[in-house]
Coordinates of C-alpha atoms in Angstrom, one line a residue:
Chain A
M1 CA -30.4 -24.5 -7.1
T2 CA -26.8 -24.2 -8.3
P3 CA -25.5 -27.5 -9.7
G4 CA -23.0 -28.9 -7.4
P5 CA -20.1 -31.4 -7.7
R6 CA -20.8 -35.0 -8.5
L7 CA -21.5 -36.5 -5.1
T8 CA -19.2 -39.5 -5.2
L9 CA -18.5 -41.1 -1.8
Q10 CA -15.2 -39.3 -1.7
V11 CA -16.8 -35.9 -2.2
Q12 CA -19.3 -36.7 0.5
L13 CA -16.5 -37.5 2.8
V14 CA -14.8 -34.1 2.1
L15 CA -18.1 -32.2 2.5
A16 CA -18.9 -34.0 5.8
A17 CA -15.4 -33.2 7.1
L18 CA -15.8 -29.5 6.2
L19 CA -19.3 -29.5 7.8
S20 CA -18.2 -31.0 11.1
E21 CA -16.9 -27.5 12.0
P22 CA -18.2 -25.3 9.2
A23 CA -16.6 -22.1 10.4
R24 CA -13.1 -23.6 10.7
D25 CA -10.2 -23.3 8.4
Y26 CA -8.6 -26.4 7.1
Y27 CA -5.4 -26.9 5.2
G28 CA -5.1 -29.6 2.6
L29 CA -3.2 -32.1 4.8
Q30 CA -5.8 -31.8 7.6
L31 CA -8.5 -32.8 5.1
C32 CA -6.4 -35.7 4.0
E33 CA -6.2 -36.9 7.6
L34 CA -9.9 -36.3 8.3
T35 CA -11.1 -38.2 5.2
S36 CA -8.2 -40.7 4.8
L37 CA -8.1 -39.6 1.2
P38 CA -4.7 -38.9 -0.5
S39 CA -3.6 -35.4 -1.3
G40 CA -3.8 -36.1 -5.0
T41 CA -7.6 -36.5 -4.5
I42 CA -8.1 -33.7 -2.1
Y43 CA -6.5 -30.9 -4.1
P44 CA -8.6 -31.4 -7.3
F45 CA -11.7 -31.6 -5.1
M46 CA -10.9 -28.4 -3.3
A47 CA -10.1 -26.6 -6.6
R48 CA -13.5 -27.7 -7.9
L49 CA -15.4 -26.7 -4.8
E50 CA -13.7 -23.4 -4.9
Q51 CA -14.7 -22.9 -8.5
L52 CA -18.3 -23.6 -7.5
G53 CA -18.1 -21.1 -4.7
W54 CA -18.8 -23.7 -2.0
V55 CA -15.3 -23.2 -0.5
E56 CA -13.0 -20.2 -0.3
S57 CA -9.3 -20.4 0.3
S58 CA -6.8 -17.9 1.7
W59 CA -3.2 -17.7 2.8
E60 CA -2.2 -18.1 6.4
D61 CA -1.6 -14.9 8.3
P62 CA 2.1 -14.0 8.0
R63 CA 2.0 -13.2 11.8
R64 CA 1.7 -16.9 12.3
H65 CA 4.0 -18.5 9.8
V66 CA 6.8 -15.9 9.7
P67 CA 7.8 -16.1 13.4
E68 CA 7.9 -19.9 13.0
G69 CA 10.2 -19.6 10.0
R70 CA 8.1 -21.7 7.6
P71 CA 6.3 -21.0 4.4
R72 CA 2.6 -20.0 4.4
R73 CA -0.1 -22.5 4.2
R74 CA -3.3 -22.4 2.2
Y75 CA -6.5 -22.7 4.2
Y76 CA -9.9 -23.8 3.0
R77 CA -13.3 -22.9 4.5
L78 CA -16.9 -23.4 3.5
T79 CA -18.6 -20.3 2.3
G80 CA -22.0 -19.4 3.8
E81 CA -23.7 -20.5 0.6
G82 CA -21.4 -23.6 0.4
A83 CA -22.3 -24.8 3.9
G84 CA -26.0 -24.7 3.0
Q85 CA -25.5 -26.4 -0.4
A86 CA -23.3 -29.1 1.1
R87 CA -25.9 -29.9 3.9
E88 CA -28.6 -30.1 1.3
A89 CA -26.6 -32.3 -1.0
L90 CA -25.6 -34.7 1.8
A91 CA -29.2 -34.9 3.0
R92 CA -30.4 -35.7 -0.5
V93 CA -28.1 -38.6 -1.0
R94 CA -29.0 -39.8 2.5
R95 CA -32.7 -39.3 2.4
P96 CA -34.9 -41.5 4.7
G97 CA -35.7 -44.9 3.3
R98 CA -32.4 -45.2 1.7
R99 CA -30.2 -47.5 3.6
P100 CA -27.2 -45.7 5.0
R101 CA -23.9 -47.2 4.2
Y102 CA -22.2 -48.7 7.2
G103 CA -19.1 -46.8 8.2
L104 CA -20.2 -43.5 6.7
V105 CA -23.2 -43.0 9.0
T106 CA -21.1 -43.5 12.1
W107 CA -18.8 -40.8 10.9
P108 CA -19.2 -37.8 13.2
G109 CA -19.7 -35.2 10.5
I110 CA -22.5 -37.2 8.8
A111 CA -24.4 -37.9 12.1
E112 CA -24.5 -34.1 12.6
V113 CA -25.6 -33.5 9.0
T114 CA -28.4 -36.0 8.9
R115 CA -29.8 -35.2 12.3
Chain B
M1 CA -5.8 19.8 -19.7
S2 CA -2.8 21.9 -20.0
W3 CA -0.1 19.3 -19.2
R4 CA -1.1 17.3 -22.3
S5 CA 0.3 19.9 -24.5
S6 CA 3.3 20.6 -22.3
P7 CA 6.3 20.7 -24.7
E8 CA 8.8 19.3 -22.1
A9 CA 6.9 16.0 -21.5
G10 CA 7.9 14.3 -24.7
N11 CA 11.4 15.6 -24.9
S12 CA 13.6 13.3 -22.9
P13 CA 13.5 9.5 -23.6
D14 CA 12.0 9.1 -20.2
G15 CA 9.4 11.8 -20.8
D16 CA 6.8 9.0 -21.2
L17 CA 7.2 8.3 -17.5
L18 CA 6.1 11.9 -16.7
V19 CA 3.2 11.6 -19.1
G20 CA 2.1 8.3 -17.5
L21 CA 2.3 9.9 -14.0
L22 CA 0.3 13.0 -15.0
A23 CA -2.3 10.7 -16.5
V24 CA -2.7 9.0 -13.1
V25 CA -2.7 12.4 -11.4
G26 CA -5.3 13.7 -13.9
G27 CA -7.6 10.7 -13.4
T28 CA -7.4 10.8 -9.6
R29 CA -6.7 14.4 -8.6
P30 CA -7.7 16.8 -11.4
D31 CA -7.0 19.8 -9.1
A32 CA -3.3 18.8 -8.6
D33 CA -0.6 21.4 -9.3
V34 CA 0.9 19.8 -12.5
G35 CA 3.4 22.5 -12.9
L36 CA 4.9 21.7 -9.5
I37 CA 4.9 18.0 -10.3
G38 CA 6.6 18.6 -13.6
R39 CA 9.3 20.6 -11.9
A40 CA 9.9 17.9 -9.3
Y41 CA 10.1 15.3 -12.0
D42 CA 12.7 17.4 -13.9
F43 CA 14.7 17.9 -10.7
A44 CA 14.7 14.2 -9.9
A45 CA 15.4 13.2 -13.5
R46 CA 18.5 15.4 -13.5
A47 CA 19.7 14.2 -10.1
H48 CA 19.3 10.5 -11.2
A49 CA 20.6 11.0 -14.7
G50 CA 22.8 8.1 -15.8
Q51 CA 21.7 5.9 -12.8
S52 CA 19.8 2.7 -13.2
R53 CA 18.1 0.3 -11.0
K54 CA 18.9 -3.4 -10.4
T55 CA 16.0 -4.2 -12.7
G56 CA 17.9 -2.4 -15.5
D57 CA 15.3 0.4 -15.6
P58 CA 16.5 4.1 -15.5
Y59 CA 16.5 5.1 -11.8
I60 CA 13.9 7.8 -12.4
S61 CA 11.3 5.1 -13.0
H62 CA 11.3 4.4 -9.2
P63 CA 10.4 7.8 -7.9
V64 CA 7.8 8.2 -10.6
A65 CA 6.2 4.9 -9.5
V66 CA 6.4 6.0 -5.9
A67 CA 4.6 9.2 -6.8
A68 CA 1.9 7.2 -8.7
I69 CA 1.3 5.0 -5.7
L70 CA 1.0 8.2 -3.5
V71 CA -1.5 9.8 -5.9
Q72 CA -3.7 6.7 -5.6
A73 CA -3.4 6.7 -1.9
G74 CA -4.7 10.3 -1.8
A75 CA -1.5 12.2 -1.1
D76 CA -1.4 16.0 -1.4
D77 CA 0.8 17.9 -3.9
Q78 CA 3.8 18.3 -1.5
T79 CA 3.8 14.6 -0.6
L80 CA 3.7 13.7 -4.2
C81 CA 6.6 15.9 -5.0
A82 CA 8.6 14.7 -2.1
G83 CA 7.9 11.2 -3.4
L84 CA 9.5 12.1 -6.7
L85 CA 12.4 13.7 -4.9
H86 CA 12.8 11.2 -2.0
D87 CA 16.1 9.7 -3.3
T88 CA 17.7 12.8 -4.6
P89 CA 19.8 13.4 -1.5
Q90 CA 21.5 10.1 -2.3
G91 CA 21.9 11.1 -5.9
G92 CA 24.9 13.2 -4.7
S93 CA 24.9 16.0 -7.2
Y94 CA 22.1 17.9 -5.7
S95 CA 22.3 19.5 -2.3
L96 CA 19.5 19.9 0.2
A97 CA 20.0 23.7 -0.2
A98 CA 19.1 23.4 -3.9
L99 CA 16.1 21.3 -3.0
R100 CA 15.0 23.9 -0.5
G101 CA 15.6 26.7 -2.9
E102 CA 13.5 25.1 -5.5
F103 CA 10.6 23.5 -3.5
G104 CA 10.6 25.1 -0.1
A105 CA 11.0 24.0 3.4
D106 CA 7.9 21.8 3.6
V107 CA 8.8 19.4 0.7
T108 CA 12.5 19.4 1.8
R109 CA 11.4 18.4 5.3
L110 CA 9.4 15.5 3.9
V111 CA 12.4 14.3 1.8
T112 CA 14.8 14.4 4.7
G113 CA 12.1 12.8 6.9
V114 CA 12.1 9.7 4.7
A115 CA 15.8 9.4 4.9
A116 CA 15.7 9.8 8.7
L117 CA 13.0 7.1 8.8
D118 CA 15.3 4.7 6.9
D119 CA 17.9 5.1 9.6
G120 CA 15.4 4.7 12.3
F121 CA 14.2 1.2 11.9
G122 CA 15.3 -2.2 10.8
T123 CA 18.9 -1.5 11.3
G124 CA 18.8 -0.5 14.9
Q125 CA 19.4 -3.0 17.6
P126 CA 16.2 -3.5 19.6
G127 CA 18.2 -3.7 22.9
S128 CA 20.4 -0.7 22.2
R129 CA 17.8 1.8 23.3
A130 CA 17.0 1.6 27.0
D131 CA 13.5 3.1 26.5
G132 CA 12.4 0.7 23.8
P133 CA 10.1 1.5 21.0
A134 CA 7.4 3.1 23.1
T135 CA 9.1 6.5 23.2
E136 CA 10.0 6.6 19.5
P137 CA 8.3 9.6 18.0
T138 CA 5.4 8.8 15.7
P139 CA 6.6 9.5 12.2
D140 CA 4.8 12.3 10.3
L141 CA 1.8 10.9 8.4
R142 CA 3.1 12.2 5.0
V143 CA 6.6 10.9 5.6
S144 CA 5.2 7.5 6.5
M145 CA 3.1 7.5 3.3
I146 CA 6.2 8.1 1.2
K147 CA 8.1 5.4 3.0
L148 CA 5.3 2.9 2.4
A149 CA 5.0 3.8 -1.3
D150 CA 8.8 3.5 -1.6
R151 CA 8.8 0.0 0.0
L152 CA 5.8 -1.1 -2.0
H153 CA 7.5 -0.3 -5.3
N154 CA 10.8 -1.8 -4.1
L155 CA 9.0 -5.0 -3.2
R156 CA 7.2 -5.1 -6.5
T157 CA 10.5 -4.9 -8.3
A158 CA 12.6 -7.0 -5.8
G159 CA 13.1 -9.9 -8.3
P160 CA 16.8 -9.1 -9.1
L161 CA 17.9 -8.6 -5.4
P162 CA 19.8 -11.4 -3.7
P163 CA 17.6 -13.8 -1.7
A164 CA 19.0 -12.7 1.6
T165 CA 18.1 -9.1 0.9
Q166 CA 14.6 -10.1 -0.2
L167 CA 14.1 -12.0 2.9
S168 CA 15.2 -9.3 5.3
K169 CA 13.2 -6.6 3.5
S170 CA 10.2 -8.9 3.6
R171 CA 10.5 -9.5 7.3
E172 CA 10.9 -5.8 8.0
T173 CA 7.9 -5.1 5.8
L174 CA 5.7 -7.5 7.8
E175 CA 7.0 -6.4 11.2
V176 CA 7.1 -2.6 10.7
L177 CA 5.6 -1.4 7.5
V178 CA 2.4 -3.5 7.3
P179 CA 1.4 -2.4 10.9
L180 CA 2.3 1.2 10.0
A181 CA 0.0 1.1 6.9
A182 CA -2.8 -0.5 8.9
S183 CA -2.5 2.3 11.6
L184 CA -2.8 4.9 8.9
G185 CA -5.8 3.2 7.3
L186 CA -4.0 2.7 4.0
D187 CA -5.7 -0.6 3.3
A188 CA -4.7 -1.1 -0.4
I189 CA -1.0 -0.5 0.4
R190 CA -1.2 -2.7 3.5
T191 CA -2.8 -5.6 1.6
E192 CA -0.3 -5.5 -1.2
L193 CA 2.7 -5.1 1.1
A194 CA 1.7 -8.1 3.2
E195 CA 1.0 -10.2 0.1
L196 CA 4.3 -9.4 -1.6
A197 CA 6.3 -10.0 1.5
A198 CA 4.6 -13.2 2.4
R199 CA 5.0 -14.5 -1.1
M200 CA 8.7 -13.6 -1.1
I201 CA 9.3 -15.4 2.2
S202 CA 7.4 -18.5 1.1
G203 CA 9.2 -18.5 -2.3
H204 CA 12.5 -18.3 -0.4
A205 CA 11.5 -21.3 1.7
A206 CA 10.4 -23.2 -1.4
S207 CA 13.8 -22.6 -3.1
R208 CA 15.6 -24.1 -0.2
A209 CA 13.2 -27.1 -0.3
S210 CA 13.9 -30.8 -0.2
P211 CA 14.1 -32.8 -3.4
S212 CA 10.4 -33.5 -2.9
G213 CA 9.7 -29.8 -2.9
R214 CA 11.7 -29.2 -6.1
L215 CA 9.9 -32.0 -7.8
L216 CA 6.5 -30.6 -6.9
A217 CA 7.5 -27.1 -7.8
A218 CA 8.6 -28.4 -11.2
A219 CA 5.3 -30.4 -11.6
A220 CA 3.3 -27.2 -10.9
A221 CA 4.5 -26.1 -14.4
L222 CA 1.9 -28.5 -15.8
L223 CA -0.9 -26.4 -14.3
P224 CA -2.4 -23.4 -16.1
R225 CA 0.0 -20.5 -15.8
T226 CA -2.1 -18.3 -13.6
A227 CA -2.5 -21.1 -11.0
R228 CA 1.1 -22.3 -10.8
S229 CA 2.5 -20.1 -8.1
R230 CA -0.5 -20.6 -5.8
W231 CA -0.3 -24.4 -5.9
R232 CA 3.5 -24.4 -5.7
D233 CA 3.4 -22.3 -2.6
E234 CA 0.5 -24.3 -1.1
W235 CA 2.5 -27.6 -1.5
A236 CA 5.7 -26.0 -0.2
G237 CA 3.7 -24.9 2.9
E238 CA 2.4 -28.5 3.5
L239 CA 5.8 -30.1 2.8
A240 CA 7.6 -27.9 5.2
A241 CA 5.3 -29.0 8.0
L242 CA 6.0 -32.7 7.4
P243 CA 8.7 -33.9 9.8
T244 CA 10.0 -37.0 8.1
R245 CA 11.6 -37.6 4.7
R246 CA 9.3 -40.5 4.2
G247 CA 6.2 -38.4 4.9
R248 CA 7.4 -35.8 2.4
A249 CA 8.0 -38.5 -0.2
V250 CA 4.5 -40.0 0.3
F251 CA 2.9 -36.6 0.1
T252 CA 4.8 -35.8 -3.0
A253 CA 4.0 -39.0 -4.8
R254 CA 0.3 -38.7 -4.0
T255 CA 0.1 -35.0 -4.9
L256 CA 1.9 -35.7 -8.2
A257 CA -0.7 -38.5 -8.9
G258 CA -3.5 -35.9 -8.6
I259 CA -1.9 -33.3 -10.9
P260 CA -3.5 -34.4 -14.2
R261 CA -6.9 -34.2 -12.5
L262 CA -6.1 -30.8 -10.9
R263 CA -5.0 -29.6 -14.3
V264 CA -8.3 -30.6 -15.9
T265 CA -10.3 -29.0 -13.1
L266 CA -8.4 -25.8 -13.3
R267 CA -8.9 -25.6 -17.0
R268 CA -12.7 -25.7 -16.7
P269 CA -14.0 -22.2 -17.0
P270 CA -15.4 -20.9 -13.8
R271 CA -19.2 -21.6 -13.5
A272 CA -21.5 -19.2 -15.3
D273 CA -24.1 -18.4 -12.6
G274 CA -26.3 -21.3 -12.0
T275 CA -25.6 -23.2 -15.2
R276 CA -23.7 -26.4 -15.6
R277 CA -21.3 -26.5 -18.5

């Protein structure tokens, strides 16, 4: 088992957001909106998750941003390995018998993960 | 290999360029006609004597780089030579007749084909031709390869060009040359062209950015050197999508607050497999 990031509540929020649609690409600001975390928190997390191989990032396809006349965005997506590791990690901190924290468990991504 | 002991190679101050090219050729295509390549180099070096590029390099460095790209893309000897010679018609002092006399009709046709291709796209008005692009003849494969290698090296060295030129070349690259490279299956060239052009367009947008953008771009200097341009571009991309000045200011303040932590994260060595530091 590869050691993962420290599973602070904030990291759990980010992982849950990514897992809500594991095959989707997210840019940083989308993750800020989904988690209500500031960009100054999200970017270091994403850099760490990328180092760990849980997440990969890539530039937006020029065919999308060039016609719109704006600079390219960076997109993040869970890797196959990362999605599995993130599910396991979230399940571990939310194992049965441990009282779920109100507010987190009602979060759509978590409900899916713990099911 | 015989070219290593070739007396001409070390003679001129730019002879190193030929040596470098022949090293690439020798490593990739040991069967190549190095005598022919050497003659094409000499011809081009004479045609471009005294000329220099915007980068300050002697002009001959460009056709040599183009030829090196062509070798790596698997081009044949004639294409490689035409790559070395592709700008000689603009050099002025050497006529096409001289080119034909020295290298034959095939190489000359490739050289003139590249020049014709330059006139054929980018500058033309889309509406000026009634038939539209559908009836444009498909350019010769080898001519296209030279054009792609030419553009690739021009983009790699586009730094000194005015921003407006960089922008228009980048757009043309994405619209015309990247699809062309894809259709020819030249994946390495396609990938690098797309990356260079997209980076140039994004950098252009960043340089016109708001005060917020300039602040973030400056703060990216606190990150490890290899990571700077990526994060600068990433933040420029996010900022450009925020509609209000207040939104941009908030994003900037929050992102700045995270830079010390990002810096620490990026300085951690990437994980060694399965082990925590």
